[in-house]
PDB file of C-alpha atoms in Angstrom:
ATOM      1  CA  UNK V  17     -80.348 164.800 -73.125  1.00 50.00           C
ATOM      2  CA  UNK V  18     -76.902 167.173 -72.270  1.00 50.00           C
ATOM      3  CA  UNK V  19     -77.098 167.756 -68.845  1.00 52.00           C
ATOM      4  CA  UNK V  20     -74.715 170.928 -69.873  1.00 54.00           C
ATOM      5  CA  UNK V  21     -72.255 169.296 -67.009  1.00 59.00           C
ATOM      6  CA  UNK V  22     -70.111 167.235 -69.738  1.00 60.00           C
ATOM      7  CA  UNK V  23     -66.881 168.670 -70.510  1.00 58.00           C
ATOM      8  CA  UNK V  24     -66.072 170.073 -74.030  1.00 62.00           C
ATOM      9  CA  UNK V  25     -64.100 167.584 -76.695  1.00 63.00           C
ATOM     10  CA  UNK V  26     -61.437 170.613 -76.862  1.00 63.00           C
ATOM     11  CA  UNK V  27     -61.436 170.550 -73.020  1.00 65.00           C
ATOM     12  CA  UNK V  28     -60.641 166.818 -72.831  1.00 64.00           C
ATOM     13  CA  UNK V  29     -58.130 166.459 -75.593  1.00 60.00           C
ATOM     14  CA  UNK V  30     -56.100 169.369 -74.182  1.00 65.00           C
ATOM     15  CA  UNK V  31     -55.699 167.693 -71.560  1.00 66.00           C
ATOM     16  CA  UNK V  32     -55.157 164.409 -72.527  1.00 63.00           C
ATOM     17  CA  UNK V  33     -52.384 166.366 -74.824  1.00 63.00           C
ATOM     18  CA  UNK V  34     -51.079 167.772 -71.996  1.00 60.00           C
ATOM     19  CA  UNK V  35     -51.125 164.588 -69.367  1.00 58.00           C
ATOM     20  CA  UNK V  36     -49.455 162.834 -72.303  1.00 58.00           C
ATOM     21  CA  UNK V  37     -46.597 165.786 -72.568  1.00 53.00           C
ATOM     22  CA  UNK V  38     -46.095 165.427 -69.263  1.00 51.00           C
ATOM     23  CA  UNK V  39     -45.547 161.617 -68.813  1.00 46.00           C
ATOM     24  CA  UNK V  40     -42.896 162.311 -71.541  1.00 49.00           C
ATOM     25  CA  UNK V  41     -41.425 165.047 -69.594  1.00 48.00           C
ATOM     26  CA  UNK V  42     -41.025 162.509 -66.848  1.00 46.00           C
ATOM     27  CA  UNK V  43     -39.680 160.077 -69.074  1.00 45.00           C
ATOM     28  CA  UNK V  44     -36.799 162.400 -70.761  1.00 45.00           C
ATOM     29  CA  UNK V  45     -35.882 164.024 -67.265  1.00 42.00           C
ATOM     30  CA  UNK V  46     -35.428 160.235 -65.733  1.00 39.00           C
ATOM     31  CA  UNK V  47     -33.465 159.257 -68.895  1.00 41.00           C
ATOM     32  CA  UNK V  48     -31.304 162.842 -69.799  1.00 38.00           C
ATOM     33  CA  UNK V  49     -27.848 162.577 -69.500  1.00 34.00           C
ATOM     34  CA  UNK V  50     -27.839 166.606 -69.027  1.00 34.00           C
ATOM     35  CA  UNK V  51     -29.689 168.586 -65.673  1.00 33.00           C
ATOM     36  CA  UNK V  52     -32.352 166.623 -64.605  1.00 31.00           C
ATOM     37  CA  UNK V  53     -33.994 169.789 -63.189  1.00 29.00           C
ATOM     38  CA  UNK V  54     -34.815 170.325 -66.529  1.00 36.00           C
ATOM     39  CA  UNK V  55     -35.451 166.992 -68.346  1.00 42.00           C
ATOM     40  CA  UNK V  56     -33.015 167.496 -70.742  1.00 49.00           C
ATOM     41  CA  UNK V  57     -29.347 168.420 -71.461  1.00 53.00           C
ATOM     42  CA  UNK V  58     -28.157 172.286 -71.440  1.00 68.00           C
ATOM     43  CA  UNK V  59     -28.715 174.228 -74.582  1.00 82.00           C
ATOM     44  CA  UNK V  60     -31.519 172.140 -75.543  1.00 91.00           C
ATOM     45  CA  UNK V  61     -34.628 173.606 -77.035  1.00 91.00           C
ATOM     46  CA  UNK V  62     -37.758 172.364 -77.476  1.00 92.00           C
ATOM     47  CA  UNK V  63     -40.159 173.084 -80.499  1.00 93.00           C
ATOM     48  CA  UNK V  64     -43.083 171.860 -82.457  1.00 94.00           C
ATOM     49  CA  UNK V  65     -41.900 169.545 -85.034  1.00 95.00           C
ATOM     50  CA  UNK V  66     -43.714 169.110 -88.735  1.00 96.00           C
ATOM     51  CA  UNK V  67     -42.285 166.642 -90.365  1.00 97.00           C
ATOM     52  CA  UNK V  68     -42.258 168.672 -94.330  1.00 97.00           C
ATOM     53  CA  UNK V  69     -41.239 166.028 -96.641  1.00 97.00           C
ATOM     54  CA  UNK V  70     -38.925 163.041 -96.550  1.00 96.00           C
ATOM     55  CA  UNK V  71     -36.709 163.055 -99.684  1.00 96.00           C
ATOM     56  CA  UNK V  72     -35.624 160.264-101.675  1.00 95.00           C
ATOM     57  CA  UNK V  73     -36.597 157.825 -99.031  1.00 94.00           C
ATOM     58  CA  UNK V  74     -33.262 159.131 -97.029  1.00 95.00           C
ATOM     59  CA  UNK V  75     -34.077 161.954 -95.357  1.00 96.00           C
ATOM     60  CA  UNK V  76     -36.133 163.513 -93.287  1.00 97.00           C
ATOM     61  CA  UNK V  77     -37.245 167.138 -93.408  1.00 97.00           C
ATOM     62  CA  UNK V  78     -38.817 168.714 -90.021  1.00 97.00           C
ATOM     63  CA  UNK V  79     -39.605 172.296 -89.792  1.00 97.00           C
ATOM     64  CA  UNK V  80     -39.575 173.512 -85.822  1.00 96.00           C
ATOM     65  CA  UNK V  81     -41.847 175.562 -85.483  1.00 93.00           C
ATOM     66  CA  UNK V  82     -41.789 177.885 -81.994  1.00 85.00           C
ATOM     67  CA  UNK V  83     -45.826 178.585 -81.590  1.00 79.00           C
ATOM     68  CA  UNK V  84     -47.293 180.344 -85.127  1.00 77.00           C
ATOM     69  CA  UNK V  85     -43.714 180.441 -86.754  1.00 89.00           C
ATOM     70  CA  UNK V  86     -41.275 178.638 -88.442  1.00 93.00           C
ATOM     71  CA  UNK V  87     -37.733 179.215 -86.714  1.00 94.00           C
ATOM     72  CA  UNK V  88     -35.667 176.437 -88.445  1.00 95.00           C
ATOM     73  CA  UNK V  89     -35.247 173.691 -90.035  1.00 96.00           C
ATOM     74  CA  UNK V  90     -33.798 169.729 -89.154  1.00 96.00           C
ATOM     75  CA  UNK V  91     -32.919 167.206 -92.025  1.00 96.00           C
ATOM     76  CA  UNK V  92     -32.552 163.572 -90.023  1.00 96.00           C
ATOM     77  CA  UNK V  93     -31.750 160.697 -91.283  1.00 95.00           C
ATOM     78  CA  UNK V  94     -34.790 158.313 -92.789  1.00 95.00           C
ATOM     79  CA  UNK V  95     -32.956 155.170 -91.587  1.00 94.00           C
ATOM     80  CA  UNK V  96     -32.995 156.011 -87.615  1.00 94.00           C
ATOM     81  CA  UNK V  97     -36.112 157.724 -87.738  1.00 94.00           C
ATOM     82  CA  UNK V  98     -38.030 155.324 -89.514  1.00 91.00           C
ATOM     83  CA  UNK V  99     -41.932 155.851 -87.680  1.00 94.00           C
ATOM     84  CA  UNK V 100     -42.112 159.413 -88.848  1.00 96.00           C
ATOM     85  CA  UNK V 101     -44.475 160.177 -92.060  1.00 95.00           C
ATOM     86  CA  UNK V 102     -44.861 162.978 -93.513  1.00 96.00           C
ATOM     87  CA  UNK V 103     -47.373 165.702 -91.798  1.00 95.00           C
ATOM     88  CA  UNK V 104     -46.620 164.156 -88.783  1.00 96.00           C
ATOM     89  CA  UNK V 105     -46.884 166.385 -85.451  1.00 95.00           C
ATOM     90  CA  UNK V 106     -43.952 166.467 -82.701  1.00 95.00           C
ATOM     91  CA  UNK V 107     -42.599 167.541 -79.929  1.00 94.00           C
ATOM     92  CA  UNK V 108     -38.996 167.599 -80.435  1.00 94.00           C
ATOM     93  CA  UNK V 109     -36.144 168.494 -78.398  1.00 94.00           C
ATOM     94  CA  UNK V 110     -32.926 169.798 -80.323  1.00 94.00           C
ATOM     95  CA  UNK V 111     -29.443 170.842 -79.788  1.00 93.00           C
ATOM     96  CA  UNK V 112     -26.769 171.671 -82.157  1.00 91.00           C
ATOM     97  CA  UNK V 113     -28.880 170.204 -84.873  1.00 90.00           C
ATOM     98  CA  UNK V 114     -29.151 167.001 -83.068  1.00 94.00           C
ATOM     99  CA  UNK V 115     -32.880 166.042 -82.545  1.00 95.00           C
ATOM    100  CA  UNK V 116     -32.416 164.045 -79.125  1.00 94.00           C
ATOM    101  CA  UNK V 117     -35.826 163.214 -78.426  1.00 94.00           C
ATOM    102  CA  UNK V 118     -39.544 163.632 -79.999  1.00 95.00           C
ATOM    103  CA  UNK V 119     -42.768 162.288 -79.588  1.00 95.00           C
ATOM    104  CA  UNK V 120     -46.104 162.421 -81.672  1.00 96.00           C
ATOM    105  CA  UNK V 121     -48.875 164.962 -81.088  1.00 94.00           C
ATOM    106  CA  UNK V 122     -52.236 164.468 -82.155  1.00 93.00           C
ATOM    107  CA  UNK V 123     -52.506 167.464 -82.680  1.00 91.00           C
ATOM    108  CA  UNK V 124     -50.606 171.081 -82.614  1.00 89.00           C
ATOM    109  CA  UNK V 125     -51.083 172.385 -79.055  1.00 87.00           C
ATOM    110  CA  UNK V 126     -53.359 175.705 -79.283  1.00 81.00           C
ATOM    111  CA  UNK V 127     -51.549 177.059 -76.243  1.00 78.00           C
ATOM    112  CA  UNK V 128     -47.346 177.014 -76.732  1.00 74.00           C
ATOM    113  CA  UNK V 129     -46.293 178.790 -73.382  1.00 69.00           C
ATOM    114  CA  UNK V 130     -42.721 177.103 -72.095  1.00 61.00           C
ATOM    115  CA  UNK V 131     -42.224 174.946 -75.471  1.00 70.00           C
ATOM    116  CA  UNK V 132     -38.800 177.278 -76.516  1.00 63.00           C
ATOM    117  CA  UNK V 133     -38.081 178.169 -72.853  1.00 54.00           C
ATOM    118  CA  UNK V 134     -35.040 176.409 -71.615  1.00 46.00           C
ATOM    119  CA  UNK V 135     -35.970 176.938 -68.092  1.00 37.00           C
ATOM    120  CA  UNK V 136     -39.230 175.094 -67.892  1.00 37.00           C
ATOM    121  CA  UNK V 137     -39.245 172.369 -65.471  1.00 34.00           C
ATOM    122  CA  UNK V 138     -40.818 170.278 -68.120  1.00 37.00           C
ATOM    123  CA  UNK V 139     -39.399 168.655 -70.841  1.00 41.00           C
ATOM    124  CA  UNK V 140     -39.702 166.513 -74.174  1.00 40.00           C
TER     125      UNK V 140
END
């Protein structure tokens, strides 16, 4: 019954991941005490977030991740960041080992142009 004119499942939840990146972007560039050009302060960096482990119920252990590999690690505190699980997805903005902002993926994106670049217009 597929009129072949439906988009793919893929198709739609890329986008919806990316229309949902982007109203954070907004939201971080409106509320960034740093260049609003960019949505978020200077020397920021953005990266995929996996939240590893939290140990001992105190802290919590996020590898960034910058597309297909690992490039760091963040231990946060399990007190202030008390909505993240373990296995959880992210995208995370960090900057001296501060994670200033993050929000839950769905999913990891399949396409990770601009996440590292500190230039791209969009951020968190």
């Amino acid at each position: 019954m597929s009129d072949g004119t439906r988009p793919a499942r893929r198709t739609i939840l890329r986008t919806l991941g990316l229309l949902g990146t982007g109203t954070v972007a907004a939201a971080t560039a409106s509320a960034s005490t740093g260049d609003a050009r960019r949505g978020r302060a200077d020397g920021a960096t953005r990266y995929i977030g996996v939240v590893d482990r939290i140990v001992d119920g105190e802290h919590v252990v996020i590898l960034l991740e910058d597309c297909d590999s690992i490039v760091d690690q963040l231990v946060v505190s399990a007190d202030r960041y008390d909505d993240l699980s373990e296995r959880d997805i992210l995208l995370t903005v960090v900057e001296d080992d501060d994670l200033l902002s993050y929000c839950h993926l769905s999913e990891k994106p399949s396409d990770c142009r601009g996440i590292g670049d500190s230039r791209s217009s969009s951020g968190d």
